[in-house]
GROMACS .gro file of C-alpha atoms in nm:
model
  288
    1UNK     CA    1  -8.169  26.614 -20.236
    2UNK     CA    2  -7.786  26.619 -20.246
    3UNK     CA    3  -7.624  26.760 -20.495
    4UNK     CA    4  -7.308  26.542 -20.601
    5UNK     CA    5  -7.127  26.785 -20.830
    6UNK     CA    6  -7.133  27.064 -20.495
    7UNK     CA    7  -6.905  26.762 -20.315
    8UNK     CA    8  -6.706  26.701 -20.597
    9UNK     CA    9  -6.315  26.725 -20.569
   10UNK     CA   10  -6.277  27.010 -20.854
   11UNK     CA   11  -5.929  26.917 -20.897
   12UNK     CA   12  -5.941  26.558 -20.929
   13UNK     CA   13  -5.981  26.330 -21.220
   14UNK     CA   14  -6.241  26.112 -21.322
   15UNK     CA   15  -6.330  25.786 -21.296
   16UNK     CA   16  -6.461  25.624 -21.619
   17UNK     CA   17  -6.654  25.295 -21.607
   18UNK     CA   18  -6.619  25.174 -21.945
   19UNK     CA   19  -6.841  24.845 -22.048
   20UNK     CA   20  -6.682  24.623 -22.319
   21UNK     CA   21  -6.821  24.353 -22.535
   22UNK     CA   22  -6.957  24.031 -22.419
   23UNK     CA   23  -6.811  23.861 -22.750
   24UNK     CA   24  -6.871  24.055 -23.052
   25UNK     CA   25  -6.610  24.304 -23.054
   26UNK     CA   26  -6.882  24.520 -23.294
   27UNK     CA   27  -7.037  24.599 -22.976
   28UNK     CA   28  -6.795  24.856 -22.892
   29UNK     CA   29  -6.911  25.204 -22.885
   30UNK     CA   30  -6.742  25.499 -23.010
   31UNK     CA   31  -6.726  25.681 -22.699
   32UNK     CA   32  -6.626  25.380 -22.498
   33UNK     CA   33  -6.300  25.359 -22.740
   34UNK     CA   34  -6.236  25.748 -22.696
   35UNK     CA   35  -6.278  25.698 -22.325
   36UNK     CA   36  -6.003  25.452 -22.351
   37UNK     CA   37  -5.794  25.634 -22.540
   38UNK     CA   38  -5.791  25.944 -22.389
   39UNK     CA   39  -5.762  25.826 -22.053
   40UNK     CA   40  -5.450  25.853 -21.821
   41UNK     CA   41  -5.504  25.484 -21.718
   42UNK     CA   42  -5.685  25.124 -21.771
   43UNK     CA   43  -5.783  24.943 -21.457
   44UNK     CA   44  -5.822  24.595 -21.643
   45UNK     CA   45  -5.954  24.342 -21.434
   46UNK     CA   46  -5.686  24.105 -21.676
   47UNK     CA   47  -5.468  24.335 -21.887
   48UNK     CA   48  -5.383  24.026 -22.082
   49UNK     CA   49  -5.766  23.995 -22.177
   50UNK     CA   50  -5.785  24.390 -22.226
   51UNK     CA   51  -5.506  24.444 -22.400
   52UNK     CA   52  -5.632  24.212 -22.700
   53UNK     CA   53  -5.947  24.459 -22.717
   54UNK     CA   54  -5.667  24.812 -22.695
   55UNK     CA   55  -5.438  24.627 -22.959
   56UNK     CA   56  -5.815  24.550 -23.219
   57UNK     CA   57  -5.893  24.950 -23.160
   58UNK     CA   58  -5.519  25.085 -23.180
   59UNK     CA   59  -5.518  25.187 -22.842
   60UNK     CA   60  -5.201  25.232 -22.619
   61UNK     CA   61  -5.308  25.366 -22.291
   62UNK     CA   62  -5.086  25.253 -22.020
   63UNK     CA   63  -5.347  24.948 -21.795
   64UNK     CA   64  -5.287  24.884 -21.440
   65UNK     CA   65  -5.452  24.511 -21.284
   66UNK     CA   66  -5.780  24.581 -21.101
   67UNK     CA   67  -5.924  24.265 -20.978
   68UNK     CA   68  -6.091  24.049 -20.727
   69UNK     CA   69  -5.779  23.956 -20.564
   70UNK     CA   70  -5.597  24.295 -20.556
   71UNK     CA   71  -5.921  24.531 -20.487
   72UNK     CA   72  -5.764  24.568 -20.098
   73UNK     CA   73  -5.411  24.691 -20.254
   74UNK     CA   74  -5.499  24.887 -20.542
   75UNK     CA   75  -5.781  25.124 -20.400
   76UNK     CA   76  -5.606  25.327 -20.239
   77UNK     CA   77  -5.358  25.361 -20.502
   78UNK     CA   78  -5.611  25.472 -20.766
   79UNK     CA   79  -5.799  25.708 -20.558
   80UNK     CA   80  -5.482  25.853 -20.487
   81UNK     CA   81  -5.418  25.910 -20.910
   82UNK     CA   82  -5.755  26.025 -20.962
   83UNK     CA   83  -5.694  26.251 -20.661
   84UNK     CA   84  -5.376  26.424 -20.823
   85UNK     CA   85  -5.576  26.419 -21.123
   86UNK     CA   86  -5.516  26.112 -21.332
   87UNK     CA   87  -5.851  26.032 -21.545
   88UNK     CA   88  -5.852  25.643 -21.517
   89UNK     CA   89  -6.087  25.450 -21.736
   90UNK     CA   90  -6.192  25.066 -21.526
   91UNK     CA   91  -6.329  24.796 -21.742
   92UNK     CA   92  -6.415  24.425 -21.693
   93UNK     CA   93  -6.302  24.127 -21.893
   94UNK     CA   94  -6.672  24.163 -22.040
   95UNK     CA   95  -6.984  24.309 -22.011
   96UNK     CA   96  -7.060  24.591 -21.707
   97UNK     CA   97  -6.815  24.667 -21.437
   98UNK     CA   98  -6.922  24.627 -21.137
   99UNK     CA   99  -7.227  24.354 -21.238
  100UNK     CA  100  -7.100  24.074 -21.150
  101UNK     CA  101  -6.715  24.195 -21.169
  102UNK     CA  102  -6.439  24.432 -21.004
  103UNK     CA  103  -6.560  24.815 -20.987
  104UNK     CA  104  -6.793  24.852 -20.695
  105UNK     CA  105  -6.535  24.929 -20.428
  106UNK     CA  106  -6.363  25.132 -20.630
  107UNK     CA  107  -6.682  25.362 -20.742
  108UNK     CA  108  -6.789  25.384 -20.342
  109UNK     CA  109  -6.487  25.498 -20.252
  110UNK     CA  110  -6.432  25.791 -20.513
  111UNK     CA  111  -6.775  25.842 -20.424
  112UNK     CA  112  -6.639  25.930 -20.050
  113UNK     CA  113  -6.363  26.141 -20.171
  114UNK     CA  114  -6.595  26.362 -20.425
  115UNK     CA  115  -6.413  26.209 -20.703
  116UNK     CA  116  -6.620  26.228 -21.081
  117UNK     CA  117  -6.750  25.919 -21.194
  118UNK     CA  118  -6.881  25.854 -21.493
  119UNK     CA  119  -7.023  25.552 -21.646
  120UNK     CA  120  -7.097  25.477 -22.000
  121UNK     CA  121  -7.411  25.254 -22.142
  122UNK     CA  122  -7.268  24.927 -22.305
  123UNK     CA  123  -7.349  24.599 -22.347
  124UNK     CA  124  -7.502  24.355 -22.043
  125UNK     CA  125  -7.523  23.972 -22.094
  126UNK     CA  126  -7.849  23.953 -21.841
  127UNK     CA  127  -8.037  24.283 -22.025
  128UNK     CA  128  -7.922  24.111 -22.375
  129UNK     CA  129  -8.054  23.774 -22.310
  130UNK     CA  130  -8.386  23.890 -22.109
  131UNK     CA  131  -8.521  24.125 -22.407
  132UNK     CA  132  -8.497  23.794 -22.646
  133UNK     CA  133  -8.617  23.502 -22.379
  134UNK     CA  134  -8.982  23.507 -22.442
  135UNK     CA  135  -9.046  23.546 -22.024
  136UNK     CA  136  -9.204  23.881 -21.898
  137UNK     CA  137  -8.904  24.158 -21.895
  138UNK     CA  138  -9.033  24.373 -21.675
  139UNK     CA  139  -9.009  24.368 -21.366
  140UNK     CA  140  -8.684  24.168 -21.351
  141UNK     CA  141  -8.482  24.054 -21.049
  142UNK     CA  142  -8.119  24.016 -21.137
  143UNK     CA  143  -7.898  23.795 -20.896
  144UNK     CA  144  -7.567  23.707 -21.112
  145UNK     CA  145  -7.427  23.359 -20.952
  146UNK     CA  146  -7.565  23.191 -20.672
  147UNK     CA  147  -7.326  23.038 -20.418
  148UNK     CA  148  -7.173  22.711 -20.528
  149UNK     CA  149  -7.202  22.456 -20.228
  150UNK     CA  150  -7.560  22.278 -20.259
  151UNK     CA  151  -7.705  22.383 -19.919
  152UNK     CA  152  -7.616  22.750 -20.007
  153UNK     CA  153  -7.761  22.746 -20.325
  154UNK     CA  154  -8.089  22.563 -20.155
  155UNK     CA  155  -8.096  22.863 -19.893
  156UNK     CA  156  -8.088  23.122 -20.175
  157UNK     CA  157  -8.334  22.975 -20.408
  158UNK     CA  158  -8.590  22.926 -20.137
  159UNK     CA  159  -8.544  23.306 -20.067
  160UNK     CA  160  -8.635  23.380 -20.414
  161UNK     CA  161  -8.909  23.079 -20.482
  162UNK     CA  162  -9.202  23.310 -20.397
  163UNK     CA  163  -9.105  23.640 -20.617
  164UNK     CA  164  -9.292  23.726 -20.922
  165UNK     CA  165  -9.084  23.891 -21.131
  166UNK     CA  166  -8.827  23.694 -21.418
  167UNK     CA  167  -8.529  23.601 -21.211
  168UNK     CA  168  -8.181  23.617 -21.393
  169UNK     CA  169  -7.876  23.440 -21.298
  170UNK     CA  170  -7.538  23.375 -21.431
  171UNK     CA  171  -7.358  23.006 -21.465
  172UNK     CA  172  -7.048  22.880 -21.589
  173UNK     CA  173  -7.082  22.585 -21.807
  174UNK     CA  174  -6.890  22.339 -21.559
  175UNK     CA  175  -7.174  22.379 -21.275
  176UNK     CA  176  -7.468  22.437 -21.502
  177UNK     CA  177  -7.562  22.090 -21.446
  178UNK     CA  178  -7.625  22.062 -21.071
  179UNK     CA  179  -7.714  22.410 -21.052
  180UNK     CA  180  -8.000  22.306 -21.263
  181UNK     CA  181  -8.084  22.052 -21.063
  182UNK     CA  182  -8.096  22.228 -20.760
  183UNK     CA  183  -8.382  22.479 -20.911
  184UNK     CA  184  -8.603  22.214 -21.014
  185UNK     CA  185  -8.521  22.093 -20.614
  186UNK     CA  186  -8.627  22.386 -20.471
  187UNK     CA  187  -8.856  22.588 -20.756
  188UNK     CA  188  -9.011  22.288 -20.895
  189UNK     CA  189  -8.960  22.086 -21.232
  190UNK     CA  190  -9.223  22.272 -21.429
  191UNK     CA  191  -9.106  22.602 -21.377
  192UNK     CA  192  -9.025  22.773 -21.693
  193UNK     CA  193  -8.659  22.882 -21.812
  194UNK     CA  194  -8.459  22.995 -22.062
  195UNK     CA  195  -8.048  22.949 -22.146
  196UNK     CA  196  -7.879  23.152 -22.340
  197UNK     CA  197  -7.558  23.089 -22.384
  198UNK     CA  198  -7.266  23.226 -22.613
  199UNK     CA  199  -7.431  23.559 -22.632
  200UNK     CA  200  -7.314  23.771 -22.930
  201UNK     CA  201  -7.086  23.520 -23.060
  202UNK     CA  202  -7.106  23.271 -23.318
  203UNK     CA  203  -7.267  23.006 -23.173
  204UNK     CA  204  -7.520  23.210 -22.948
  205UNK     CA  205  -7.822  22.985 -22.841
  206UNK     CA  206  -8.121  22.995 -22.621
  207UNK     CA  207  -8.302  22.710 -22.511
  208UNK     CA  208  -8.643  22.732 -22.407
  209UNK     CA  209  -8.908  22.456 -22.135
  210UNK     CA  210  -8.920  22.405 -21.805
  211UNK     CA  211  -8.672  22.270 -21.550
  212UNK     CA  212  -8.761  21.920 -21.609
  213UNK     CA  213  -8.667  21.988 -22.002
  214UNK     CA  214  -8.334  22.133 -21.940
  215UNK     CA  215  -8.237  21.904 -21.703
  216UNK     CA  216  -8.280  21.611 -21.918
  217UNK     CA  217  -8.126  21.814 -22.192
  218UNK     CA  218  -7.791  21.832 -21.981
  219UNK     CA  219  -7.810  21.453 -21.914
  220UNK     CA  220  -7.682  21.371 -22.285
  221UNK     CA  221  -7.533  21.701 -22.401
  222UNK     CA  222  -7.247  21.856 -22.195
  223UNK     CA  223  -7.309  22.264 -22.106
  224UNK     CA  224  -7.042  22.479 -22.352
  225UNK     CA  225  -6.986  22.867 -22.304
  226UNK     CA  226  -7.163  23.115 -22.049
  227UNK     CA  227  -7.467  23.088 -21.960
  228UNK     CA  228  -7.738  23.311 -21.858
  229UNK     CA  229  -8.018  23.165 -21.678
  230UNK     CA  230  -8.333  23.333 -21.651
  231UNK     CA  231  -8.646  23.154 -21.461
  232UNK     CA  232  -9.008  23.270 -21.490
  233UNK     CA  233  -9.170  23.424 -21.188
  234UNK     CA  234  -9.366  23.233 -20.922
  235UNK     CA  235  -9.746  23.347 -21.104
  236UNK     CA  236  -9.907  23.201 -20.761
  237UNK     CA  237  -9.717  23.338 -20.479
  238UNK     CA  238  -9.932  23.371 -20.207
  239UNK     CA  239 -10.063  23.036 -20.264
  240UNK     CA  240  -9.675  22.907 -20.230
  241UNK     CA  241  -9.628  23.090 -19.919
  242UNK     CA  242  -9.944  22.973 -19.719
  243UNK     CA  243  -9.790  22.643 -19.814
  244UNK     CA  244  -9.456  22.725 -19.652
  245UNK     CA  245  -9.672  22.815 -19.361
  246UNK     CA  246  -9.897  22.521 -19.345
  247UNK     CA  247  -9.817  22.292 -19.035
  248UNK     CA  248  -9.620  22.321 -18.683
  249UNK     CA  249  -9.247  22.461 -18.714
  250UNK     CA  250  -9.130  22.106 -18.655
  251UNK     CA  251  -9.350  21.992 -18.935
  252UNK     CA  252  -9.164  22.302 -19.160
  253UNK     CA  253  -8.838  22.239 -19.068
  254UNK     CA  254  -8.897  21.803 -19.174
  255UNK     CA  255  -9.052  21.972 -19.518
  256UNK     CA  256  -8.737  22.215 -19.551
  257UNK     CA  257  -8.498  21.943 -19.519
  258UNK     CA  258  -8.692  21.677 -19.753
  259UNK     CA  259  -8.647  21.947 -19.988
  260UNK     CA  260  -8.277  21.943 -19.931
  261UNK     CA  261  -8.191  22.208 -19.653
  262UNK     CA  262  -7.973  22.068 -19.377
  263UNK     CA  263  -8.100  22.045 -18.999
  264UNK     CA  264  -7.931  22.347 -18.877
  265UNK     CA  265  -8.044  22.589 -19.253
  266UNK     CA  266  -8.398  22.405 -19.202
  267UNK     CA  267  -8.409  22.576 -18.843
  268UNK     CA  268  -8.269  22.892 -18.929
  269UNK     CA  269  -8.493  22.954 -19.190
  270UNK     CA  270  -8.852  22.881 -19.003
  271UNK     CA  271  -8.759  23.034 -18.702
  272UNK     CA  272  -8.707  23.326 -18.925
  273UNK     CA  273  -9.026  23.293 -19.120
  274UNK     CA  274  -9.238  23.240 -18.785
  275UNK     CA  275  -9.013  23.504 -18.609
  276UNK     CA  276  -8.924  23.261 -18.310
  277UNK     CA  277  -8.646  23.232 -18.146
  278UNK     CA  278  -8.394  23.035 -18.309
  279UNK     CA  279  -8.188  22.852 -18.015
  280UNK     CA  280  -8.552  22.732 -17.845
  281UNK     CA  281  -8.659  22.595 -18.174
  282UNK     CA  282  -8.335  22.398 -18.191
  283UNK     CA  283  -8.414  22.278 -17.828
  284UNK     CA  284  -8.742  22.194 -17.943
  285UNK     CA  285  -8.660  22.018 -18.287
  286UNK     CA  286  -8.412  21.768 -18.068
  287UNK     CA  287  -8.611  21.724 -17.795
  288UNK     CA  288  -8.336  21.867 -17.541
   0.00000   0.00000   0.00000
């Protein structure tokens, strides 16, 4: 096995990945605040948002803007700090970097130049909410957000229909509503799930039922704060995927798209699951 430390760049700095809270600031570690204060650097993914957190712990390292939208541009630029040995210290708005946020680029490619990284145990909204939902913790499959458009969210959901383990995803409250309507389209209205939202804050909540529940829920009461969704397992898998099976490919792709896949996603998807070829079965669908 390789040994990572043998490839290391002995002269560079280190990269810190420091988690921060998900809403109670109590959730701070003490290493995670020495981290930041003894670093070089911050890459914030907002240093508006961060530097609320420096100014509550009396911290006044220098931050630098590492986000989504500047990952292309700043790269390079850190790699080349930690390279002349700057120890930079990346954190989120909340919660994990990298899960969900900024951080992942910039870890594989200090990785590639044998730069130190070290990451530090903090908090996680999808660990946090599965340990108190009442559905089996382990395994877990965590996904984060689906796709927003309908037929992409369809697509993804039908992927993960047939897996046992509890599935955890993230929402924001202004799409909770048809995103929750799109699993009991695809996973069924009786499969179970639990919201938690507001984790670690004041108002922190988690509902418990089944699709059909939350759904009607969300018909009078409007969605507030983050969510985490977590849905139980499919306990009958094999049963679900003879059904996926059952009939001609033509008679699959008319089931796919009652469920809410378009023509063309309908196609894609049994020619995959029968492993035929995807053009022919077009030609075949429409008669051409």
């Amino acid at each position: 096995m390789q040994q990572v430390s043998s490839f290391q760049n002995q002269d560079a700095g280190t990269l810190y990945l420091v988690p921060t809270p998900i809403g109670n600031l109590d959730d701070m570690t003490f290493r995670a605040v020495k981290v930041l204060k003894d670093a070089d650097l911050i890459a914030a993914e907002d240093t508006r948002h961060t530097q609320q957190l420096l100014n509550h712990f009396d911290i006044h390292t220098p931050e630098i803007s590492f986000h989504e939208h500047n990952t292309e541009q700043r790269i390079p630029e850190l790699i080349e700090k930690l390279k002349s040995g700057i120890t930079i210290a990346q954190c989120s708005d909340a919660g994990m970097p990298s899960i969900s946020d900024p951080g992942k680029e910039l870890v594989a490619a200090a990785v590639k130049e044998g730069i130190p990284v070290v990451p530090l145990p903090g908090a996680n909204a999808g660990l946090t909410a599965l340990i108190a939902s009442g559905l089996v913790p382990q395994p877990f499959y965590f996904y984060g957000f689906l796709e927003r458009k309908h037929q992409q969210q369809v697509q993804e959901l039908e992927q993960l229909r047939n897996r046992p383990e509890t599935m955890i995803f993230y929402e924001a409250p202004h799409r909770l509503k048809k995103t929750l309507k799109t699993m009991a389209e695809v996973l069924g209205d009786e499969r179970q799930v639990v919201l938690a939202r507001e984790l670690t804050k004041r108002y922190e909540e988690f509902s418990r039922g089944s699709l059909a529940d939350a759904n009607e829920f969300y018909t009078d009461h409007q969605p507030r704060g983050e969510y985490v969704v977590l849905v139980a397992g499919n306990p009958h898998p094999d049963e679900d995927e003879r059904q996926d099976e059952a009939g001609t490919p033509i008679e699959q792709i008319d089931r796919a798209i009652s469920e809410g896949l378009s023509t063309n996603a309908a196609i894609k998807l049994v020619a995959k699951k029968n492993k035929l070829n995807r053009q022919e079965l077009y030609k075949q669908y429409h008669n051409i």
